[in-house]
Amino acid sequence: MIAGDSKSFIYLIAAVLIGESVISHPLTGNIGNDLLGTFCGLIFAAAVTFILKWRTDKIKSPRLYVQAVGLTAVAIFSLLSFIICIMRFSEYAARVMLDITSVVLPLLSFGALAVFAATKATKTLLKLSAVLFFLSAASLILTFAFSVPFIETKYLLIYKAPEAEGFLYSFFRVGGTALLVSLPLLFIGKEVKLSRFVWGFILGGGGIALCLINTLGIFGAEFAATLNFPYSYAVSTASVGKIFSRMDVFLYCVCFFTCLIKCSVCVSTAQKALKKLGSEILFRKN
């Protein structure tokens, strides 16, 4: 996906994970599903990443048909993730940020910005990821700190056993997002140290945890599941005297920055996969 082994890769992974959580975290109405499914999904993605890393070290040149299938799957997976993320963010921007009914304007403008960022050089995207991650993390921590007085600890207790359907929904939603940045490791770019993924998952998991505690602690699992953008509504309920009547400005920063990185990563991954598929397999010069 991203060539080279830069420390900024850590922040890119974390930003992608947080971007999924703040816009459309899968809340099912059962706190057991939401908490256990989410973090089991992250552990699953980390295990898959470890296995893929081990296999890529063992097999330097997979057969062409294996590469072709893998690259095609990576491209399709990345494009679908891009479409889902940009549609969800455009809906959020239209309904919450801009208070308009049409999603066309945010869809076109944000899509063009994401594609533009994805076409930049690898180092540029990595540096952008690092900067936007720290801005997003600062905003996320501030919104959490200001929301603490409104959090009810009783809402964070797992009082109901997880249900298979809801658990799997949370599991694959979050685990799939994590795999978005680890699956391409097999086929695209130079080797990246496993520690980059480990720290990326840890930081991203920490961001998801803050979002979950904020949302579930303020509303409870059952009510939060009825909201279209639960994290947004949770943050909007918090206020800090006369300084900040609402925390929306910080929330907008988190949503915009992290979703921009996620969409850019999706486009960049798909573009590199298709390019590699065409130049090295389909139109390979013998």
PDB file of C-alpha atoms in Angstrom, residues 12-277:
ATOM      1  CA  LEU A  12      -1.581   6.294   9.148  1.00  0.00           C
ATOM      2  CA  ILE A  13      -2.903   2.996  10.540  1.00  0.00           C
ATOM      3  CA  ALA A  14      -4.211   4.672  13.692  1.00  0.00           C
ATOM      4  CA  ALA A  15      -5.934   7.448  11.728  1.00  0.00           C
ATOM      5  CA  VAL A  16      -7.691   4.924   9.473  1.00  0.00           C
ATOM      6  CA  LEU A  17      -9.021   3.033  12.501  1.00  0.00           C
ATOM      7  CA  ILE A  18     -10.195   6.175  14.297  1.00  0.00           C
ATOM      8  CA  GLY A  19     -11.800   7.461  11.080  1.00  0.00           C
ATOM      9  CA  GLU A  20     -14.047   4.409  11.010  1.00  0.00           C
ATOM     10  CA  SER A  21     -15.007   4.784  14.636  1.00  0.00           C
ATOM     11  CA  VAL A  22     -15.981   8.455  14.772  1.00  0.00           C
ATOM     12  CA  ILE A  23     -18.251   8.343  11.727  1.00  0.00           C
ATOM     13  CA  SER A  24     -19.980   4.993  11.786  1.00  0.00           C
ATOM     14  CA  HIS A  25     -18.968   2.866  14.705  1.00  0.00           C
ATOM     15  CA  PRO A  26     -21.164  -0.266  14.757  1.00  0.00           C
ATOM     16  CA  LEU A  27     -23.354   0.101  17.822  1.00  0.00           C
ATOM     17  CA  THR A  28     -25.794  -2.773  18.199  1.00  0.00           C
ATOM     18  CA  GLY A  29     -27.685  -1.953  21.400  1.00  0.00           C
ATOM     19  CA  ASN A  30     -25.739  -4.564  23.378  1.00  0.00           C
ATOM     20  CA  ILE A  31     -22.611  -3.317  25.138  1.00  0.00           C
ATOM     21  CA  GLY A  32     -21.153  -6.823  25.042  1.00  0.00           C
ATOM     22  CA  ASN A  33     -21.371  -6.816  21.249  1.00  0.00           C
ATOM     23  CA  ASP A  34     -19.990  -3.307  20.977  1.00  0.00           C
ATOM     24  CA  LEU A  35     -17.002  -3.705  23.295  1.00  0.00           C
ATOM     25  CA  LEU A  36     -16.034  -7.359  22.897  1.00  0.00           C
ATOM     26  CA  GLY A  37     -16.798  -7.503  19.170  1.00  0.00           C
ATOM     27  CA  THR A  38     -14.755  -4.398  18.483  1.00  0.00           C
ATOM     28  CA  PHE A  39     -11.608  -5.423  20.302  1.00  0.00           C
ATOM     29  CA  CYS A  40     -11.805  -9.064  19.252  1.00  0.00           C
ATOM     30  CA  GLY A  41     -11.929  -7.719  15.688  1.00  0.00           C
ATOM     31  CA  LEU A  42      -8.762  -5.720  16.313  1.00  0.00           C
ATOM     32  CA  ILE A  43      -7.011  -8.749  17.820  1.00  0.00           C
ATOM     33  CA  PHE A  44      -8.099 -10.849  14.837  1.00  0.00           C
ATOM     34  CA  ALA A  45      -6.700  -8.261  12.401  1.00  0.00           C
ATOM     35  CA  ALA A  46      -3.434  -8.143  14.349  1.00  0.00           C
ATOM     36  CA  ALA A  47      -3.175 -11.955  14.176  1.00  0.00           C
ATOM     37  CA  VAL A  48      -3.863 -11.967  10.433  1.00  0.00           C
ATOM     38  CA  THR A  49      -1.241  -9.257   9.965  1.00  0.00           C
ATOM     39  CA  PHE A  50       1.317 -11.311  11.867  1.00  0.00           C
ATOM     40  CA  ILE A  51       0.564 -14.387   9.729  1.00  0.00           C
ATOM     41  CA  LEU A  52       0.746 -12.420   6.472  1.00  0.00           C
ATOM     42  CA  LYS A  53       4.031 -10.849   7.529  1.00  0.00           C
ATOM     43  CA  TRP A  54       5.450 -14.274   8.368  1.00  0.00           C
ATOM     44  CA  ARG A  55       4.282 -15.702   5.036  1.00  0.00           C
ATOM     45  CA  THR A  56       5.649 -12.829   2.984  1.00  0.00           C
ATOM     46  CA  ASP A  57       9.016 -13.344   4.624  1.00  0.00           C
ATOM     47  CA  LYS A  58       8.885 -17.044   3.688  1.00  0.00           C
ATOM     48  CA  ILE A  59       7.522 -16.652   0.145  1.00  0.00           C
ATOM     49  CA  LYS A  60       9.283 -13.892  -1.763  1.00  0.00           C
ATOM     50  CA  SER A  61       7.691 -14.513  -5.188  1.00  0.00           C
ATOM     51  CA  PRO A  62       4.209 -16.071  -5.149  1.00  0.00           C
ATOM     52  CA  ARG A  63       2.903 -17.547  -8.389  1.00  0.00           C
ATOM     53  CA  LEU A  64       1.455 -15.082 -10.871  1.00  0.00           C
ATOM     54  CA  TYR A  65      -2.126 -16.265 -10.510  1.00  0.00           C
ATOM     55  CA  VAL A  66      -1.871 -15.912  -6.719  1.00  0.00           C
ATOM     56  CA  GLN A  67      -0.555 -12.369  -7.115  1.00  0.00           C
ATOM     57  CA  ALA A  68      -3.296 -11.546  -9.639  1.00  0.00           C
ATOM     58  CA  VAL A  69      -6.083 -12.777  -7.357  1.00  0.00           C
ATOM     59  CA  GLY A  70      -4.585 -11.022  -4.348  1.00  0.00           C
ATOM     60  CA  LEU A  71      -4.087  -7.705  -6.130  1.00  0.00           C
ATOM     61  CA  THR A  72      -7.601  -7.801  -7.577  1.00  0.00           C
ATOM     62  CA  ALA A  73      -9.070  -8.526  -4.133  1.00  0.00           C
ATOM     63  CA  VAL A  74      -7.051  -5.703  -2.568  1.00  0.00           C
ATOM     64  CA  ALA A  75      -8.205  -3.232  -5.243  1.00  0.00           C
ATOM     65  CA  ILE A  76     -11.890  -4.200  -4.919  1.00  0.00           C
ATOM     66  CA  PHE A  77     -11.758  -4.190  -1.111  1.00  0.00           C
ATOM     67  CA  SER A  78     -10.091  -0.770  -1.063  1.00  0.00           C
ATOM     68  CA  LEU A  79     -12.502   0.794  -3.563  1.00  0.00           C
ATOM     69  CA  LEU A  80     -15.533  -0.530  -1.694  1.00  0.00           C
ATOM     70  CA  SER A  81     -14.105   0.822   1.561  1.00  0.00           C
ATOM     71  CA  PHE A  82     -13.559   4.196  -0.122  1.00  0.00           C
ATOM     72  CA  ILE A  83     -17.138   4.333  -1.412  1.00  0.00           C
ATOM     73  CA  ILE A  84     -18.628   3.377   1.963  1.00  0.00           C
ATOM     74  CA  CYS A  85     -16.461   5.848   3.884  1.00  0.00           C
ATOM     75  CA  ILE A  86     -17.006   8.794   1.553  1.00  0.00           C
ATOM     76  CA  MET A  87     -20.762   8.223   1.392  1.00  0.00           C
ATOM     77  CA  ARG A  88     -20.979   8.029   5.168  1.00  0.00           C
ATOM     78  CA  PHE A  89     -18.831  11.127   5.668  1.00  0.00           C
ATOM     79  CA  SER A  90     -20.796  13.058   3.027  1.00  0.00           C
ATOM     80  CA  GLU A  91     -24.018  12.191   4.828  1.00  0.00           C
ATOM     81  CA  TYR A  92     -22.487  13.320   8.106  1.00  0.00           C
ATOM     82  CA  ALA A  93     -21.167  16.557   6.573  1.00  0.00           C
ATOM     83  CA  ALA A  94     -24.529  17.345   4.997  1.00  0.00           C
ATOM     84  CA  ARG A  95     -26.707  16.502   7.998  1.00  0.00           C
ATOM     85  CA  VAL A  96     -24.512  17.621  10.896  1.00  0.00           C
ATOM     86  CA  MET A  97     -21.744  19.976   9.759  1.00  0.00           C
ATOM     87  CA  LEU A  98     -23.537  21.915   6.997  1.00  0.00           C
ATOM     88  CA  ASP A  99     -27.186  21.301   7.903  1.00  0.00           C
ATOM     89  CA  ILE A 100     -28.249  20.702   4.284  1.00  0.00           C
ATOM     90  CA  THR A 101     -30.315  17.929   2.725  1.00  0.00           C
ATOM     91  CA  SER A 102     -28.198  17.113  -0.346  1.00  0.00           C
ATOM     92  CA  VAL A 103     -24.954  15.130  -0.027  1.00  0.00           C
ATOM     93  CA  VAL A 104     -23.747  16.049  -3.535  1.00  0.00           C
ATOM     94  CA  LEU A 105     -21.622  19.066  -2.543  1.00  0.00           C
ATOM     95  CA  PRO A 106     -19.687  17.384   0.298  1.00  0.00           C
ATOM     96  CA  LEU A 107     -19.436  14.165  -1.734  1.00  0.00           C
ATOM     97  CA  LEU A 108     -17.795  15.848  -4.731  1.00  0.00           C
ATOM     98  CA  SER A 109     -15.572  18.244  -2.789  1.00  0.00           C
ATOM     99  CA  PHE A 110     -14.362  15.733  -0.200  1.00  0.00           C
ATOM    100  CA  GLY A 111     -13.933  13.020  -2.845  1.00  0.00           C
ATOM    101  CA  ALA A 112     -11.799  15.308  -4.999  1.00  0.00           C
ATOM    102  CA  LEU A 113      -9.668  16.270  -1.990  1.00  0.00           C
ATOM    103  CA  ALA A 114      -9.148  12.620  -1.006  1.00  0.00           C
ATOM    104  CA  VAL A 115      -8.183  11.605  -4.540  1.00  0.00           C
ATOM    105  CA  PHE A 116      -5.801  14.565  -4.782  1.00  0.00           C
ATOM    106  CA  ALA A 117      -4.114  13.575  -1.504  1.00  0.00           C
ATOM    107  CA  ALA A 118      -3.866   9.954  -2.655  1.00  0.00           C
ATOM    108  CA  THR A 119      -2.043  10.922  -5.860  1.00  0.00           C
ATOM    109  CA  LYS A 120       0.717  12.705  -3.987  1.00  0.00           C
ATOM    110  CA  ALA A 121       4.082  11.046  -3.390  1.00  0.00           C
ATOM    111  CA  THR A 122       4.296   8.352  -0.723  1.00  0.00           C
ATOM    112  CA  LYS A 123       6.346  10.533   1.621  1.00  0.00           C
ATOM    113  CA  THR A 124       3.795  13.330   1.294  1.00  0.00           C
ATOM    114  CA  LEU A 125       0.887  11.059   2.234  1.00  0.00           C
ATOM    115  CA  LEU A 126       2.806   9.642   5.181  1.00  0.00           C
ATOM    116  CA  LYS A 127       3.736  13.112   6.470  1.00  0.00           C
ATOM    117  CA  LEU A 128       0.137  14.248   5.997  1.00  0.00           C
ATOM    118  CA  SER A 129      -1.018  11.196   7.962  1.00  0.00           C
ATOM    119  CA  ALA A 130       1.294  12.043  10.845  1.00  0.00           C
ATOM    120  CA  VAL A 131       0.183  15.688  11.026  1.00  0.00           C
ATOM    121  CA  LEU A 132      -3.529  14.912  10.751  1.00  0.00           C
ATOM    122  CA  PHE A 133      -3.273  12.073  13.261  1.00  0.00           C
ATOM    123  CA  PHE A 134      -1.810  14.328  15.949  1.00  0.00           C
ATOM    124  CA  LEU A 135      -4.441  16.996  15.267  1.00  0.00           C
ATOM    125  CA  SER A 136      -7.169  14.355  15.413  1.00  0.00           C
ATOM    126  CA  ALA A 137      -5.741  12.751  18.556  1.00  0.00           C
ATOM    127  CA  ALA A 138      -5.568  16.118  20.312  1.00  0.00           C
ATOM    128  CA  SER A 139      -9.189  16.866  19.386  1.00  0.00           C
ATOM    129  CA  LEU A 140     -10.289  13.385  20.423  1.00  0.00           C
ATOM    130  CA  ILE A 141      -8.608  13.685  23.821  1.00  0.00           C
ATOM    131  CA  LEU A 142     -10.088  17.150  24.403  1.00  0.00           C
ATOM    132  CA  THR A 143     -13.609  16.016  23.578  1.00  0.00           C
ATOM    133  CA  PHE A 144     -13.182  13.025  25.884  1.00  0.00           C
ATOM    134  CA  ALA A 145     -11.828  15.146  28.726  1.00  0.00           C
ATOM    135  CA  PHE A 146     -14.718  17.598  28.452  1.00  0.00           C
ATOM    136  CA  SER A 147     -17.230  14.740  28.288  1.00  0.00           C
ATOM    137  CA  VAL A 148     -16.048  12.926  31.440  1.00  0.00           C
ATOM    138  CA  PRO A 149     -18.507  14.720  33.780  1.00  0.00           C
ATOM    139  CA  PHE A 150     -21.388  13.508  31.604  1.00  0.00           C
ATOM    140  CA  ILE A 151     -20.333   9.841  31.526  1.00  0.00           C
ATOM    141  CA  GLU A 152     -22.338   7.370  33.622  1.00  0.00           C
ATOM    142  CA  THR A 153     -20.207   4.399  34.667  1.00  0.00           C
ATOM    143  CA  LYS A 154     -23.282   2.181  34.981  1.00  0.00           C
ATOM    144  CA  TYR A 155     -23.678   2.362  31.195  1.00  0.00           C
ATOM    145  CA  LEU A 156     -20.212   0.852  30.714  1.00  0.00           C
ATOM    146  CA  LEU A 157     -20.932  -2.389  32.588  1.00  0.00           C
ATOM    147  CA  ILE A 158     -21.515  -5.497  30.482  1.00  0.00           C
ATOM    148  CA  TYR A 159     -24.850  -6.682  31.866  1.00  0.00           C
ATOM    149  CA  LYS A 160     -25.981  -8.747  28.891  1.00  0.00           C
ATOM    150  CA  ALA A 161     -24.220 -11.602  27.113  1.00  0.00           C
ATOM    151  CA  PRO A 162     -23.058 -10.866  23.543  1.00  0.00           C
ATOM    152  CA  GLU A 163     -25.358 -12.017  20.736  1.00  0.00           C
ATOM    153  CA  ALA A 164     -23.831 -13.848  17.788  1.00  0.00           C
ATOM    154  CA  GLU A 165     -25.173 -11.563  15.045  1.00  0.00           C
ATOM    155  CA  GLY A 166     -24.328  -8.289  16.768  1.00  0.00           C
ATOM    156  CA  PHE A 167     -20.945  -9.537  17.938  1.00  0.00           C
ATOM    157  CA  LEU A 168     -19.966 -10.622  14.420  1.00  0.00           C
ATOM    158  CA  TYR A 169     -21.186  -7.298  12.998  1.00  0.00           C
ATOM    159  CA  SER A 170     -18.896  -5.321  15.307  1.00  0.00           C
ATOM    160  CA  PHE A 171     -16.114  -7.881  14.863  1.00  0.00           C
ATOM    161  CA  PHE A 172     -15.963  -7.734  11.065  1.00  0.00           C
ATOM    162  CA  ARG A 173     -16.689  -4.013  10.786  1.00  0.00           C
ATOM    163  CA  VAL A 174     -13.708  -2.994  12.882  1.00  0.00           C
ATOM    164  CA  GLY A 175     -11.538  -5.980  11.978  1.00  0.00           C
ATOM    165  CA  GLY A 176     -12.168  -5.346   8.283  1.00  0.00           C
ATOM    166  CA  THR A 177     -11.076  -1.736   8.620  1.00  0.00           C
ATOM    167  CA  ALA A 178      -7.880  -2.841  10.359  1.00  0.00           C
ATOM    168  CA  LEU A 179      -7.216  -5.351   7.591  1.00  0.00           C
ATOM    169  CA  LEU A 180      -7.544  -2.542   5.057  1.00  0.00           C
ATOM    170  CA  VAL A 181      -4.052  -1.427   6.019  1.00  0.00           C
ATOM    171  CA  SER A 182      -2.525  -4.875   6.547  1.00  0.00           C
ATOM    172  CA  LEU A 183      -3.797  -6.996   3.635  1.00  0.00           C
ATOM    173  CA  PRO A 184      -1.909  -4.992   0.980  1.00  0.00           C
ATOM    174  CA  LEU A 185       1.336  -5.865   2.772  1.00  0.00           C
ATOM    175  CA  LEU A 186       1.431  -9.117   0.797  1.00  0.00           C
ATOM    176  CA  PHE A 187       1.436  -7.485  -2.596  1.00  0.00           C
ATOM    177  CA  ILE A 188       2.281  -3.797  -2.541  1.00  0.00           C
ATOM    178  CA  GLY A 189       5.307  -1.818  -1.474  1.00  0.00           C
ATOM    179  CA  LYS A 190       8.419  -2.753   0.415  1.00  0.00           C
ATOM    180  CA  GLU A 191       8.407  -4.594   3.703  1.00  0.00           C
ATOM    181  CA  VAL A 192       7.090  -2.757   6.711  1.00  0.00           C
ATOM    182  CA  LYS A 193       8.184  -3.753  10.194  1.00  0.00           C
ATOM    183  CA  LEU A 194       5.588  -5.624  12.190  1.00  0.00           C
ATOM    184  CA  SER A 195       6.115  -3.171  15.057  1.00  0.00           C
ATOM    185  CA  ARG A 196       4.617  -0.410  12.877  1.00  0.00           C
ATOM    186  CA  PHE A 197       1.357  -2.338  12.696  1.00  0.00           C
ATOM    187  CA  VAL A 198       1.432  -3.201  16.384  1.00  0.00           C
ATOM    188  CA  TRP A 199       1.763   0.429  17.462  1.00  0.00           C
ATOM    189  CA  GLY A 200      -0.723   1.553  14.816  1.00  0.00           C
ATOM    190  CA  PHE A 201      -3.301  -0.914  16.143  1.00  0.00           C
ATOM    191  CA  ILE A 202      -2.580   0.148  19.731  1.00  0.00           C
ATOM    192  CA  LEU A 203      -3.027   3.869  19.003  1.00  0.00           C
ATOM    193  CA  GLY A 204      -6.034   3.242  16.782  1.00  0.00           C
ATOM    194  CA  GLY A 205      -7.571   0.926  19.374  1.00  0.00           C
ATOM    195  CA  GLY A 206      -7.048   3.611  21.999  1.00  0.00           C
ATOM    196  CA  GLY A 207      -8.892   6.121  19.835  1.00  0.00           C
ATOM    197  CA  ILE A 208     -11.761   3.684  19.289  1.00  0.00           C
ATOM    198  CA  ALA A 209     -11.901   3.067  23.054  1.00  0.00           C
ATOM    199  CA  LEU A 210     -12.280   6.803  23.735  1.00  0.00           C
ATOM    200  CA  CYS A 211     -15.095   7.021  21.178  1.00  0.00           C
ATOM    201  CA  LEU A 212     -16.862   4.010  22.676  1.00  0.00           C
ATOM    202  CA  ILE A 213     -16.549   5.194  26.269  1.00  0.00           C
ATOM    203  CA  ASN A 214     -17.781   8.647  25.263  1.00  0.00           C
ATOM    204  CA  THR A 215     -20.801   7.365  23.368  1.00  0.00           C
ATOM    205  CA  LEU A 216     -21.839   4.425  25.538  1.00  0.00           C
ATOM    206  CA  GLY A 217     -21.057   6.223  28.794  1.00  0.00           C
ATOM    207  CA  ILE A 218     -23.314   9.162  27.962  1.00  0.00           C
ATOM    208  CA  PHE A 219     -26.226   7.444  26.222  1.00  0.00           C
ATOM    209  CA  GLY A 220     -26.034   3.767  27.110  1.00  0.00           C
ATOM    210  CA  ALA A 221     -25.834   1.009  24.509  1.00  0.00           C
ATOM    211  CA  GLU A 222     -29.546   0.710  23.726  1.00  0.00           C
ATOM    212  CA  PHE A 223     -30.226   4.402  23.127  1.00  0.00           C
ATOM    213  CA  ALA A 224     -26.921   4.996  21.320  1.00  0.00           C
ATOM    214  CA  ALA A 225     -27.825   2.276  18.804  1.00  0.00           C
ATOM    215  CA  THR A 226     -30.895   4.290  17.739  1.00  0.00           C
ATOM    216  CA  LEU A 227     -28.822   7.323  16.732  1.00  0.00           C
ATOM    217  CA  ASN A 228     -27.471   7.834  13.233  1.00  0.00           C
ATOM    218  CA  PHE A 229     -24.225   9.459  14.398  1.00  0.00           C
ATOM    219  CA  PRO A 230     -23.980   8.438  18.067  1.00  0.00           C
ATOM    220  CA  TYR A 231     -20.500   9.793  18.748  1.00  0.00           C
ATOM    221  CA  SER A 232     -21.437  13.168  17.289  1.00  0.00           C
ATOM    222  CA  TYR A 233     -24.520  13.444  19.481  1.00  0.00           C
ATOM    223  CA  ALA A 234     -22.549  12.329  22.545  1.00  0.00           C
ATOM    224  CA  VAL A 235     -19.918  15.018  22.067  1.00  0.00           C
ATOM    225  CA  SER A 236     -22.569  17.661  21.360  1.00  0.00           C
ATOM    226  CA  THR A 237     -24.151  17.097  24.749  1.00  0.00           C
ATOM    227  CA  ALA A 238     -20.979  18.098  26.580  1.00  0.00           C
ATOM    228  CA  SER A 239     -20.308  21.707  27.521  1.00  0.00           C
ATOM    229  CA  VAL A 240     -17.642  23.468  29.564  1.00  0.00           C
ATOM    230  CA  GLY A 241     -19.021  26.635  31.047  1.00  0.00           C
ATOM    231  CA  LYS A 242     -18.757  29.754  28.919  1.00  0.00           C
ATOM    232  CA  ILE A 243     -15.561  28.703  27.179  1.00  0.00           C
ATOM    233  CA  PHE A 244     -16.992  25.927  25.040  1.00  0.00           C
ATOM    234  CA  SER A 245     -20.760  25.728  24.872  1.00  0.00           C
ATOM    235  CA  ARG A 246     -20.431  22.741  22.521  1.00  0.00           C
ATOM    236  CA  MET A 247     -17.569  20.479  21.507  1.00  0.00           C
ATOM    237  CA  ASP A 248     -18.597  20.298  17.837  1.00  0.00           C
ATOM    238  CA  VAL A 249     -15.552  22.141  16.506  1.00  0.00           C
ATOM    239  CA  PHE A 250     -13.215  19.468  17.874  1.00  0.00           C
ATOM    240  CA  LEU A 251     -15.473  16.708  16.595  1.00  0.00           C
ATOM    241  CA  TYR A 252     -15.455  18.193  13.083  1.00  0.00           C
ATOM    242  CA  CYS A 253     -11.644  18.170  13.112  1.00  0.00           C
ATOM    243  CA  VAL A 254     -11.504  14.516  14.139  1.00  0.00           C
ATOM    244  CA  CYS A 255     -14.076  13.440  11.547  1.00  0.00           C
ATOM    245  CA  PHE A 256     -12.626  15.425   8.664  1.00  0.00           C
ATOM    246  CA  PHE A 257      -8.957  14.595   9.216  1.00  0.00           C
ATOM    247  CA  THR A 258      -9.334  10.883   9.929  1.00  0.00           C
ATOM    248  CA  CYS A 259     -11.831  10.255   7.140  1.00  0.00           C
ATOM    249  CA  LEU A 260      -9.614  12.134   4.693  1.00  0.00           C
ATOM    250  CA  ILE A 261      -6.713   9.840   5.559  1.00  0.00           C
ATOM    251  CA  LYS A 262      -8.862   6.724   5.306  1.00  0.00           C
ATOM    252  CA  CYS A 263     -10.265   7.692   1.886  1.00  0.00           C
ATOM    253  CA  SER A 264      -6.812   8.673   0.620  1.00  0.00           C
ATOM    254  CA  VAL A 265      -5.370   5.357   1.787  1.00  0.00           C
ATOM    255  CA  CYS A 266      -8.176   3.459   0.043  1.00  0.00           C
ATOM    256  CA  VAL A 267      -7.611   5.272  -3.259  1.00  0.00           C
ATOM    257  CA  SER A 268      -3.828   4.979  -3.014  1.00  0.00           C
ATOM    258  CA  THR A 269      -4.039   1.263  -2.245  1.00  0.00           C
ATOM    259  CA  ALA A 270      -6.412   0.538  -5.130  1.00  0.00           C
ATOM    260  CA  GLN A 271      -4.343   2.595  -7.560  1.00  0.00           C
ATOM    261  CA  LYS A 272      -1.098   0.865  -6.639  1.00  0.00           C
ATOM    262  CA  ALA A 273      -2.716  -2.586  -6.733  1.00  0.00           C
ATOM    263  CA  LEU A 274      -4.180  -2.017 -10.203  1.00  0.00           C
ATOM    264  CA  LYS A 275      -0.928  -0.541 -11.483  1.00  0.00           C
ATOM    265  CA  LYS A 276       1.051  -3.519 -10.207  1.00  0.00           C
ATOM    266  CA  LEU A 277      -1.538  -5.920 -11.620  1.00  0.00           C
TER     267      LEU A 277
END
